[in-house]
Short mmCIF file of C-alpha atoms and ligand atoms in Angstrom, two decimals:
data_model
loop_
_atom_site.label_atom_id
_atom_site.label_comp_id
_atom_site.label_asym_id
_atom_site.label_seq_id
_atom_site.Cartn_x
_atom_site.Cartn_y
_atom_site.Cartn_z
CA UNK E 1 121.74 -12.55 -53.12
CA UNK E 2 124.43 -14.56 -51.30
CA UNK E 3 123.89 -14.39 -47.57
CA UNK E 4 125.98 -15.19 -44.51
CA UNK E 5 124.25 -15.87 -41.25
CA UNK E 6 126.36 -15.90 -38.08
CA UNK E 7 125.47 -18.16 -35.14
CA UNK E 8 124.69 -21.76 -34.30
CA UNK E 9 121.47 -22.07 -32.28
CA UNK E 10 117.74 -22.53 -32.74
CA UNK E 11 117.49 -18.83 -33.52
CA UNK E 12 119.83 -19.22 -36.48
CA UNK E 13 117.99 -22.33 -37.70
CA UNK E 14 114.79 -20.25 -37.72
CA UNK E 15 116.57 -17.46 -39.65
CA UNK E 16 117.95 -19.98 -42.16
CA UNK E 17 114.50 -21.51 -42.62
CA UNK E 18 112.91 -18.14 -43.34
CA UNK E 19 115.71 -16.92 -45.62
CA UNK E 20 115.59 -20.13 -47.65
CA UNK E 21 111.91 -19.56 -48.45
CA UNK E 22 112.83 -16.47 -50.46
CA UNK E 23 113.66 -16.47 -54.13
CA UNK E 24 116.08 -13.62 -53.34
CA UNK E 25 118.30 -16.03 -51.43
CA UNK E 26 120.82 -17.69 -53.75
CA UNK E 27 123.62 -19.12 -51.63
CA UNK E 28 123.30 -19.27 -47.88
CA UNK E 29 126.31 -19.84 -45.62
CA UNK E 30 126.13 -20.19 -41.87
CA UNK E 31 129.21 -19.34 -39.82
CA UNK E 32 128.82 -21.81 -36.98
CA UNK E 33 125.54 -23.47 -37.84
CA UNK E 34 124.19 -26.86 -36.81
CA UNK E 35 122.58 -29.87 -38.58
CA UNK E 36 119.34 -27.85 -38.80
CA UNK E 37 120.86 -24.90 -40.64
CA UNK E 38 122.71 -27.37 -42.91
CA UNK E 39 119.32 -28.28 -44.45
CA UNK E 40 119.20 -24.80 -45.99
CA UNK E 41 122.78 -23.82 -46.63
CA UNK E 42 126.44 -24.57 -46.03
CA UNK E 43 127.80 -24.49 -42.50
CA UNK E 44 131.22 -22.90 -42.29
CA UNK E 45 133.42 -23.78 -39.32
CA UNK E 46 134.88 -20.34 -38.57
CA UNK E 47 135.15 -18.89 -35.06
CA UNK E 48 132.42 -16.22 -35.01
CA UNK E 49 134.70 -13.81 -33.21
CA UNK E 50 137.47 -14.06 -35.81
CA UNK E 51 136.38 -11.12 -37.92
CA UNK E 52 139.24 -11.09 -40.41
CA UNK E 53 138.64 -14.71 -41.43
CA UNK E 54 134.90 -14.01 -41.69
CA UNK E 55 135.66 -10.94 -43.82
CA UNK E 56 137.92 -12.89 -46.15
CA UNK E 57 135.25 -15.57 -46.51
CA UNK E 58 132.71 -12.89 -47.49
CA UNK E 59 134.97 -11.52 -50.22
CA UNK E 60 135.93 -14.96 -51.53
CA UNK E 61 132.28 -15.99 -51.78
CA UNK E 62 130.79 -12.76 -53.14
CA UNK E 63 128.54 -12.24 -50.15
CA UNK E 64 125.88 -9.51 -50.47
CA UNK E 65 124.42 -9.59 -46.98
CA UNK E 66 125.62 -10.50 -43.48
CA UNK E 67 123.13 -11.21 -40.69
CA UNK E 68 124.46 -11.57 -37.15
CA UNK E 69 122.48 -13.76 -34.73
CA UNK E 70 124.19 -13.53 -31.30
CA UNK E 71 125.27 -10.45 -29.35
CA UNK E 72 128.90 -11.29 -28.70
CA UNK E 73 130.40 -10.46 -32.13
CA UNK E 74 128.29 -7.28 -32.24
CA UNK E 75 129.44 -6.10 -28.83
CA UNK E 76 133.00 -6.92 -29.91
CA UNK E 77 132.62 -4.74 -32.99
CA UNK E 78 132.13 -6.98 -36.02
CA UNK E 79 130.22 -4.28 -37.84
CA UNK E 80 132.93 -1.70 -37.12
CA UNK E 81 135.48 -4.15 -38.55
CA UNK E 82 133.46 -4.43 -41.78
CA UNK E 83 132.88 -0.65 -41.93
CA UNK E 84 136.60 0.05 -41.59
CA UNK E 85 137.48 -2.01 -44.68
CA UNK E 86 136.98 -0.43 -48.09
CA UNK E 87 135.72 -3.68 -49.68
CA UNK E 88 133.76 -5.16 -46.78
CA UNK E 89 131.99 -1.87 -46.17
CA UNK E 90 129.84 -2.29 -49.28
CA UNK E 91 128.33 -5.58 -48.04
CA UNK E 92 124.84 -5.22 -46.55
CA UNK E 93 124.95 -5.80 -42.80
CA UNK E 94 122.24 -6.56 -40.24
CA UNK E 95 123.47 -5.87 -36.73
CA UNK E 96 124.48 -2.64 -34.95
CA UNK E 97 128.00 -1.32 -34.51
CA UNK E 98 129.86 -1.48 -31.23
CA UNK E 99 128.28 1.66 -29.84
CA UNK E 100 124.75 0.60 -30.79
CA UNK E 101 125.39 -2.84 -29.30
CA UNK E 102 126.10 -1.12 -25.98
CA UNK E 103 122.32 -1.07 -25.55
CA UNK E 104 122.90 -4.69 -24.55
CA UNK E 105 126.62 -4.69 -23.76
CA UNK E 106 126.39 -2.14 -20.97
CA UNK E 107 123.42 -1.87 -18.60
CA UNK E 108 124.76 1.50 -17.42
CA UNK E 109 124.82 2.78 -21.01
CA UNK E 110 121.27 1.58 -21.68
CA UNK E 111 119.91 3.02 -18.43
CA UNK E 112 121.55 6.41 -19.10
CA UNK E 113 120.13 6.30 -22.64
CA UNK E 114 116.62 5.60 -21.37
CA UNK E 115 116.88 8.32 -18.75
CA UNK E 116 118.11 10.85 -21.29
CA UNK E 117 115.23 10.14 -23.67
CA UNK E 118 112.53 9.74 -21.02
CA UNK E 119 111.90 6.10 -21.83
CA UNK E 120 110.02 4.48 -18.93
CA UNK E 121 112.27 2.15 -16.91
CA UNK E 122 113.01 1.35 -13.26
CA UNK E 123 114.85 4.03 -11.22
CA UNK E 124 118.54 3.25 -10.83
CA UNK E 125 122.04 4.23 -9.70
CA UNK E 126 125.36 2.87 -10.92
CA UNK E 127 128.29 1.99 -8.65
CA UNK E 128 131.94 1.04 -9.17
CA UNK E 129 134.95 0.43 -6.92
CA UNK E 130 135.38 4.20 -6.60
CA UNK E 131 132.03 4.81 -4.97
CA UNK E 132 131.32 1.41 -3.43
CA UNK E 133 130.79 2.93 0.03
CA UNK E 134 128.01 5.06 -1.33
CA UNK E 135 126.68 1.93 -3.07
CA UNK E 136 126.60 -0.01 0.18
CA UNK E 137 124.67 2.81 1.89
CA UNK E 138 122.31 2.97 -1.08
CA UNK E 139 121.40 -0.73 -1.14
CA UNK E 140 121.25 -0.86 2.66
CA UNK E 141 118.26 1.45 2.68
CA UNK E 142 116.76 0.47 -0.72
CA UNK E 143 113.17 -0.77 -0.92
CA UNK E 144 112.84 -4.54 -1.38
CA UNK E 145 113.32 -6.54 -3.45
CA UNK E 146 116.29 -4.70 -4.95
CA UNK E 147 117.75 -5.61 -8.34
CA UNK E 148 121.54 -5.74 -8.94
CA UNK E 149 122.81 -5.99 -12.49
CA UNK E 150 126.35 -6.56 -13.70
CA UNK E 151 127.01 -3.83 -16.26
CA UNK E 152 128.56 -6.07 -18.92
CA UNK E 153 127.65 -9.32 -20.66
CA UNK E 154 127.44 -12.14 -18.13
CA UNK E 155 125.89 -14.99 -20.14
CA UNK E 156 122.42 -14.22 -18.78
CA UNK E 157 123.54 -14.70 -15.17
CA UNK E 158 124.39 -11.12 -14.19
CA UNK E 159 121.03 -10.10 -12.70
CA UNK E 160 120.34 -10.71 -9.00
CA UNK E 161 117.05 -10.02 -7.29
CA UNK E 162 117.78 -9.61 -3.59
CA UNK E 163 115.07 -10.07 -1.00
CA UNK E 164 116.99 -8.50 1.90
CA UNK E 165 119.28 -5.49 2.26
CA UNK E 166 122.01 -7.65 3.81
CA UNK E 167 121.97 -9.97 0.81
CA UNK E 168 122.14 -6.97 -1.52
CA UNK E 169 125.12 -5.47 0.33
CA UNK E 170 126.91 -8.81 0.26
CA UNK E 171 126.22 -9.33 -3.46
CA UNK E 172 127.24 -5.79 -4.34
CA UNK E 173 130.55 -6.31 -2.54
CA UNK E 174 131.10 -9.64 -4.29
CA UNK E 175 130.27 -8.24 -7.69
CA UNK E 176 132.53 -5.20 -7.44
CA UNK E 177 135.32 -6.25 -5.08
CA UNK E 178 135.56 -9.94 -5.87
CA UNK E 179 134.59 -9.69 -9.52
CA UNK E 180 131.82 -12.24 -9.19
CA UNK E 181 131.07 -11.86 -12.91
CA UNK E 182 134.62 -10.88 -13.91
CA UNK E 183 135.05 -7.48 -15.53
CA UNK E 184 131.32 -7.47 -16.34
CA UNK E 185 130.59 -6.61 -12.70
CA UNK E 186 133.24 -3.90 -12.24
CA UNK E 187 130.21 -1.62 -12.63
CA UNK E 188 126.87 -2.53 -11.11
CA UNK E 189 123.47 -1.05 -11.81
CA UNK E 190 121.18 -1.07 -8.77
CA UNK E 191 117.54 -0.64 -9.65
CA UNK E 192 114.01 -0.80 -8.35
CA UNK E 193 112.05 -3.99 -8.69
CA UNK E 194 109.17 -3.73 -11.15
CA UNK E 195 106.15 -5.81 -10.28
CA UNK E 196 104.23 -6.94 -13.34
CA UNK E 197 104.10 -9.34 -16.27
CA UNK E 198 107.02 -9.71 -18.66
CA UNK E 199 106.91 -9.78 -22.42
CA UNK E 200 109.16 -8.82 -25.29
CA UNK E 201 108.72 -6.71 -28.38
CA UNK E 202 111.10 -6.88 -31.35
CA UNK E 203 111.91 -3.99 -33.61
CA UNK E 204 113.93 -3.97 -36.82
CA UNK E 205 115.62 -0.62 -37.47
CA UNK E 206 117.40 0.56 -40.61
CA UNK E 207 118.74 3.61 -38.78
CA UNK E 208 115.80 5.71 -39.83
CA UNK E 209 112.70 3.58 -40.33
CA UNK E 210 111.50 0.68 -38.22
CA UNK E 211 109.18 -2.33 -38.31
CA UNK E 212 107.58 -3.88 -35.25
CA UNK E 213 107.53 -7.69 -35.20
CA UNK E 214 105.04 -9.78 -33.19
CA UNK E 215 105.33 -9.70 -29.39
CA UNK E 216 106.48 -12.81 -27.54
CA UNK E 217 106.78 -14.21 -24.06
CA UNK E 218 109.47 -16.67 -23.11
CA UNK E 219 109.55 -19.08 -20.20
CA UNK E 220 112.93 -18.78 -18.55
CA UNK E 221 112.69 -21.07 -15.53
CA UNK E 222 113.59 -24.74 -15.80
CA UNK E 223 110.59 -25.98 -13.80
CA UNK E 224 106.87 -25.95 -14.51
CA UNK E 225 104.87 -23.06 -13.03
CA UNK E 226 108.02 -20.93 -13.43
CA UNK E 227 110.04 -22.57 -10.68
CA UNK E 228 113.73 -23.42 -10.33
CA UNK E 229 116.79 -22.03 -12.03
CA UNK E 230 116.89 -19.58 -14.91
CA UNK E 231 117.71 -21.00 -18.34
CA UNK E 232 118.24 -19.51 -21.77
CA UNK E 233 114.51 -20.14 -22.34
CA UNK E 234 112.36 -23.29 -22.17
CA UNK E 235 109.68 -22.19 -24.61
CA UNK E 236 107.86 -19.17 -25.98
CA UNK E 237 104.53 -18.02 -27.37
CA UNK E 238 103.65 -15.31 -29.87
CA UNK E 239 101.74 -13.05 -30.02
CA UNK E 240 101.13 -12.33 -26.34
CA UNK E 241 97.39 -12.12 -25.61
CA UNK E 242 97.62 -9.20 -23.17
CA UNK E 243 99.72 -7.15 -25.60
CA UNK E 244 96.62 -5.76 -27.27
CA UNK E 245 96.49 -2.79 -29.64
CA UNK E 246 96.09 -0.24 -26.84
CA UNK E 247 99.12 -1.60 -24.97
CA UNK E 248 101.24 -1.88 -28.12
CA UNK E 249 100.35 1.70 -29.01
CA UNK E 250 101.83 2.79 -25.66
CA UNK E 251 104.92 0.69 -26.36
CA UNK E 252 105.37 2.34 -29.74
CA UNK E 253 104.76 5.90 -28.56
CA UNK E 254 106.59 5.79 -25.24
CA UNK E 255 109.39 3.36 -26.03
CA UNK E 256 109.99 2.49 -29.68
CA UNK E 257 109.78 5.96 -31.21
CA UNK E 258 111.90 7.59 -28.46
CA UNK E 259 114.44 4.75 -28.79
CA UNK E 260 114.79 5.16 -32.57
CA UNK E 261 114.91 8.96 -32.28
CA UNK E 262 117.32 8.77 -29.34
CA UNK E 263 119.72 6.58 -31.31
CA UNK E 264 119.56 9.03 -34.21
CA UNK E 265 120.18 12.04 -32.03
CA UNK E 266 123.21 10.29 -30.50
CA UNK E 267 124.50 9.71 -34.05
CA UNK E 268 124.21 5.95 -33.65
CA UNK E 269 123.32 4.49 -37.04
CA UNK E 270 121.49 1.46 -35.65
CA UNK E 271 120.85 -1.14 -38.35
CA UNK E 272 119.55 -4.35 -36.88
CA UNK E 273 117.16 -5.88 -34.39
CA UNK E 274 116.30 -4.31 -31.06
CA UNK E 275 114.84 -6.77 -28.57
CA UNK E 276 112.96 -4.80 -25.94
CA UNK E 277 112.34 -6.72 -22.73
CA UNK E 278 109.29 -5.16 -21.07
CA UNK E 279 107.43 -5.33 -17.81
CA UNK E 280 103.72 -4.50 -17.98
CA UNK E 281 103.07 -2.75 -14.68
CA UNK E 282 99.32 -2.14 -14.37
CA UNK E 283 98.55 -1.11 -17.95
CA UNK E 284 101.87 0.57 -18.62
CA UNK E 285 105.05 -0.69 -20.28
CA UNK E 286 108.50 -0.28 -18.67
CA UNK E 287 111.78 -1.36 -20.25
CA UNK E 288 113.70 -4.02 -18.32
CA UNK E 289 116.43 -4.39 -20.89
CA UNK E 290 117.43 -3.95 -24.49
CA UNK E 291 119.22 -6.62 -26.49
CA UNK E 292 120.94 -5.88 -29.77
CA UNK E 293 119.69 -9.06 -31.46
CA UNK E 294 116.68 -11.35 -31.63
CA UNK E 295 115.83 -13.59 -28.68
CA UNK E 296 116.22 -17.33 -28.49
CA UNK E 297 113.70 -19.08 -28.33
CA UNK E 298 111.54 -16.04 -29.20
CA UNK E 299 112.83 -16.07 -32.78
CA UNK E 300 111.48 -19.59 -33.18
CA UNK E 301 107.92 -18.25 -32.70
CA UNK E 302 108.21 -14.73 -34.11
CA UNK E 303 109.85 -15.50 -37.47
CA UNK E 304 107.48 -18.31 -38.48
CA UNK E 305 104.60 -15.80 -38.12
CA UNK E 306 106.09 -13.51 -40.78
CA UNK E 307 104.17 -14.07 -44.02
CA UNK E 308 105.98 -11.56 -46.24
CA UNK E 309 109.40 -12.28 -47.75
CA UNK E 310 111.96 -12.31 -44.93
CA UNK E 311 115.08 -11.99 -47.10
CA UNK E 312 113.48 -8.98 -48.78
CA UNK E 313 112.96 -7.41 -45.35
CA UNK E 314 116.63 -8.01 -44.45
CA UNK E 315 117.72 -6.48 -47.77
CA UNK E 316 115.45 -3.46 -47.37
CA UNK E 317 116.81 -2.96 -43.85
CA UNK E 318 120.46 -3.10 -44.94
CA UNK E 319 119.69 -0.59 -47.70
CA UNK E 320 117.88 1.84 -45.40
CA UNK E 321 114.59 1.26 -47.22
CA UNK E 322 112.46 -0.44 -44.60
CA UNK E 323 109.76 2.15 -45.29
CA UNK E 324 109.28 0.53 -48.71
CA UNK E 325 108.76 -2.95 -47.26
CA UNK E 326 105.31 -4.24 -46.42
CA UNK E 327 105.47 -6.51 -43.41
CA UNK E 328 102.70 -9.10 -43.30
CA UNK E 329 102.03 -11.21 -40.25
CA UNK E 330 100.01 -14.44 -39.94
CA UNK E 331 96.80 -14.25 -37.93
CA UNK E 332 97.68 -17.49 -36.13
CA UNK E 333 99.45 -18.11 -32.82
CA UNK E 334 102.81 -19.83 -32.56
CA UNK E 335 104.30 -21.69 -29.62
CA UNK E 336 107.62 -23.40 -29.14
CA UNK E 337 108.65 -26.06 -26.63
CA UNK E 338 112.36 -26.56 -25.96
CA UNK E 339 113.78 -30.04 -25.41
CA UNK E 340 116.78 -29.88 -23.07
CA UNK E 341 119.41 -32.26 -21.71
CA UNK E 342 119.17 -33.77 -18.21
CA UNK E 343 120.92 -31.51 -15.71
CA UNK E 344 120.50 -28.31 -17.72
CA UNK E 345 120.98 -25.43 -16.80
CA UNK E 346 123.64 -27.01 -14.58
CA UNK E 347 126.10 -29.64 -15.81
CA UNK E 348 124.70 -31.91 -18.49
CA UNK E 349 125.96 -34.67 -20.74
CA UNK E 350 126.21 -34.39 -24.49
CA UNK E 351 126.42 -37.00 -27.23
CA UNK E 352 123.07 -38.74 -26.68
CA UNK E 353 121.56 -40.35 -29.77
CA UNK E 354 118.37 -38.66 -30.98
CA UNK E 355 115.52 -40.56 -32.64
CA UNK E 356 111.92 -40.01 -33.65
CA UNK E 357 112.34 -36.76 -35.59
CA UNK E 358 110.89 -38.49 -38.67
CA UNK E 359 107.72 -39.32 -36.71
CA UNK E 360 106.93 -35.65 -36.04
CA UNK E 361 104.15 -33.99 -38.00
CA UNK E 362 102.80 -30.47 -38.27
CA UNK E 363 105.58 -28.77 -36.35
CA UNK E 364 108.82 -27.04 -37.26
CA UNK E 365 111.84 -28.64 -35.59
CA UNK E 366 114.55 -26.06 -34.97
CA UNK E 367 117.89 -27.56 -33.98
CA UNK E 368 119.72 -25.80 -31.13
CA UNK E 369 122.36 -28.04 -29.53
CA UNK E 370 122.64 -30.98 -31.93
CA UNK E 371 125.36 -32.38 -34.14
CA UNK E 372 126.05 -35.32 -36.43
CA UNK E 373 128.60 -37.79 -35.09
CA UNK E 374 131.22 -39.47 -37.29
CA UNK E 375 128.60 -42.02 -38.43
CA UNK E 376 126.26 -39.16 -39.45
CA UNK E 377 123.92 -39.97 -36.58
CA UNK E 378 122.19 -37.06 -34.87
CA UNK E 379 123.31 -36.58 -31.27
CA UNK E 380 122.76 -33.96 -28.58
CA UNK E 381 125.40 -31.27 -28.34
CA UNK E 382 124.17 -28.73 -25.82
CA UNK E 383 121.87 -27.94 -22.91
CA UNK E 384 119.08 -26.68 -25.13
CA UNK E 385 118.73 -29.30 -27.83
CA UNK E 386 115.73 -28.60 -30.04
CA UNK E 387 112.84 -26.12 -30.26
CA UNK E 388 109.53 -27.56 -31.50
CA UNK E 389 107.35 -24.83 -32.97
CA UNK E 390 103.68 -25.25 -33.91
CA UNK E 391 100.86 -23.01 -35.02
CA UNK E 392 97.32 -22.91 -33.71
CA UNK E 393 94.21 -20.79 -33.52
CA UNK E 394 95.20 -20.11 -29.94
CA UNK E 395 98.07 -20.83 -27.56
CA UNK E 396 96.50 -24.02 -26.22
CA UNK E 397 96.25 -25.56 -29.69
CA UNK E 398 99.77 -24.56 -30.68
CA UNK E 399 101.34 -25.83 -27.46
CA UNK E 400 99.53 -29.17 -27.50
CA UNK E 401 100.72 -29.80 -31.06
CA UNK E 402 104.31 -29.14 -29.99
CA UNK E 403 103.89 -31.42 -26.96
CA UNK E 404 102.70 -34.30 -29.18
CA UNK E 405 105.94 -34.08 -31.11
CA UNK E 406 108.03 -33.49 -27.98
CA UNK E 407 106.86 -36.93 -26.84
CA UNK E 408 107.95 -38.53 -30.12
CA UNK E 409 111.54 -37.28 -30.14
CA UNK E 410 113.70 -39.45 -27.90
CA UNK E 411 117.10 -39.04 -26.33
CA UNK E 412 118.46 -40.12 -22.97
CA UNK E 413 117.68 -37.57 -20.28
CA UNK E 414 115.24 -35.54 -22.42
CA UNK E 415 113.35 -32.93 -20.41
CA UNK E 416 110.84 -30.25 -21.39
CA UNK E 417 108.13 -28.14 -19.80
CA UNK E 418 104.56 -29.18 -20.56
CA UNK E 419 103.12 -25.90 -19.31
CA UNK E 420 104.41 -23.35 -21.84
CA UNK E 421 101.75 -20.64 -22.14
CA UNK E 422 99.97 -21.97 -19.02
CA UNK E 423 98.61 -18.61 -17.92
CA UNK E 424 96.77 -18.22 -21.23
CA UNK E 425 95.18 -21.67 -21.33
CA UNK E 426 92.26 -22.77 -19.20
P1 LIG S 1 117.88 -9.14 -17.76
O1 LIG S 1 119.15 -9.93 -17.85
O2 LIG S 1 118.04 -7.67 -17.66
O3 LIG S 1 116.87 -9.61 -18.78
O4 LIG S 1 117.18 -9.61 -16.41
C1 LIG S 1 116.88 -10.96 -16.18
C2 LIG S 1 115.52 -11.06 -15.56
O5 LIG S 1 115.50 -10.42 -14.29
C3 LIG S 1 114.43 -10.38 -16.35
O6 LIG S 1 113.96 -11.15 -17.39
C4 LIG S 1 113.40 -10.13 -15.28
O7 LIG S 1 112.67 -11.32 -15.04
C5 LIG S 1 114.24 -9.85 -14.07
N1 LIG S 1 114.39 -8.40 -13.86
C6 LIG S 1 115.36 -7.62 -14.36
N2 LIG S 1 115.19 -6.33 -13.96
C7 LIG S 1 114.09 -6.31 -13.19
C8 LIG S 1 113.40 -5.29 -12.48
N3 LIG S 1 113.82 -4.04 -12.45
N4 LIG S 1 112.28 -5.64 -11.82
C9 LIG S 1 111.84 -6.93 -11.82
N5 LIG S 1 112.46 -7.94 -12.44
C10 LIG S 1 113.57 -7.64 -13.13
N1 LIG S 2 115.27 -15.66 -24.44
C1 LIG S 2 115.97 -14.54 -23.95
C2 LIG S 2 117.10 -14.08 -24.75
O1 LIG S 2 117.30 -14.45 -25.89
O2 LIG S 2 117.85 -13.24 -24.25
#
């Protein structure tokens, strides 16, 4: 099987690593890619949102399977583009079409979907320019904190948790009237704050059957003890200790099955990953958000725990035969620690020389923002630079192994959190 993977982060390095372990994987190409993915295949410098060039590349290289990493091309309709072409249509494809991707691309769509299918989530209302006066009245008297969400994709920045009604009114006005997040905030979802512990569950759907992957928890804040600004994710652990069988049974019965059935009854042929962001409130799961892809850095802990053949799972999914695939998961725990550039998530410098990778032992090093300079020397090329994943019998063991290697890799301005998984370690 010749496979194309789309994307260029740590998530895609983890995908490339797993795919390359399979004897089913002949040629692997990565549209985007980084020096990490280049260890397993050929990076192809095509703009991931240029679907016609991607399509031509697939035909020229006899591609059998396309796997899309990030949300943007999905929300923009890459699958629809392939489906509309008589030749491209026959290529296996992992990633939902434009309508399915609305689960992530529009908060209003996903909230209405959850409401329609009785999937537990926070109570909400949606406002636009046309009913902004009603919106102002609504947030003025809303219980606190109140959560405001830009409807569209806003690079992870579109969610505001307001501690006062005045702040909420002001933010609502800015989002809708002043387009604080551009067109993404022309519509705003206002919802109740859920008080609990967050975790994520990942589901792979072939449109009919599904497989549940290990749960994970990511650490979004830049500072230790979950302080400071939000980032794309500073580390992750999997599985999550409090997501025990009883809790996961509730997730499956109340959320996963109604989601899969809801998609079917809306005639959405959803083939791809569904990332379900959850809040555990008391003992019960509530959906905070859906994403139409895997998480990053969650992928860097979830995929390494898959023991069975990953390329075979992707193939079975694309063919609508996930029911025939036996998913096997390692008994161990995985943790990942993200090395980031000084200044991240604000402004940061790139181009810092990286050393010490060859000194690392017993961890998987997933490249995120790295590149080779003209002298073939590895340099930093992003805010999140590298995810260091390790296994252990428990979270403490896995994290401390990653930290040992985090100390060995050097680049100017390196920063990482030493407390990933802190609430599970004594
Ligand atoms: P999202 O972009 O939807 O993942 O939201 C970003 C973050 O905001 C989430 O990971 C939660 O930490 C927080 N959040 C979103 N919605 C709620 C809510 N209804 N109650 C509490 N926290 C929330
Ligand atoms: N780590 C969160 C995300 O991928 O959206």
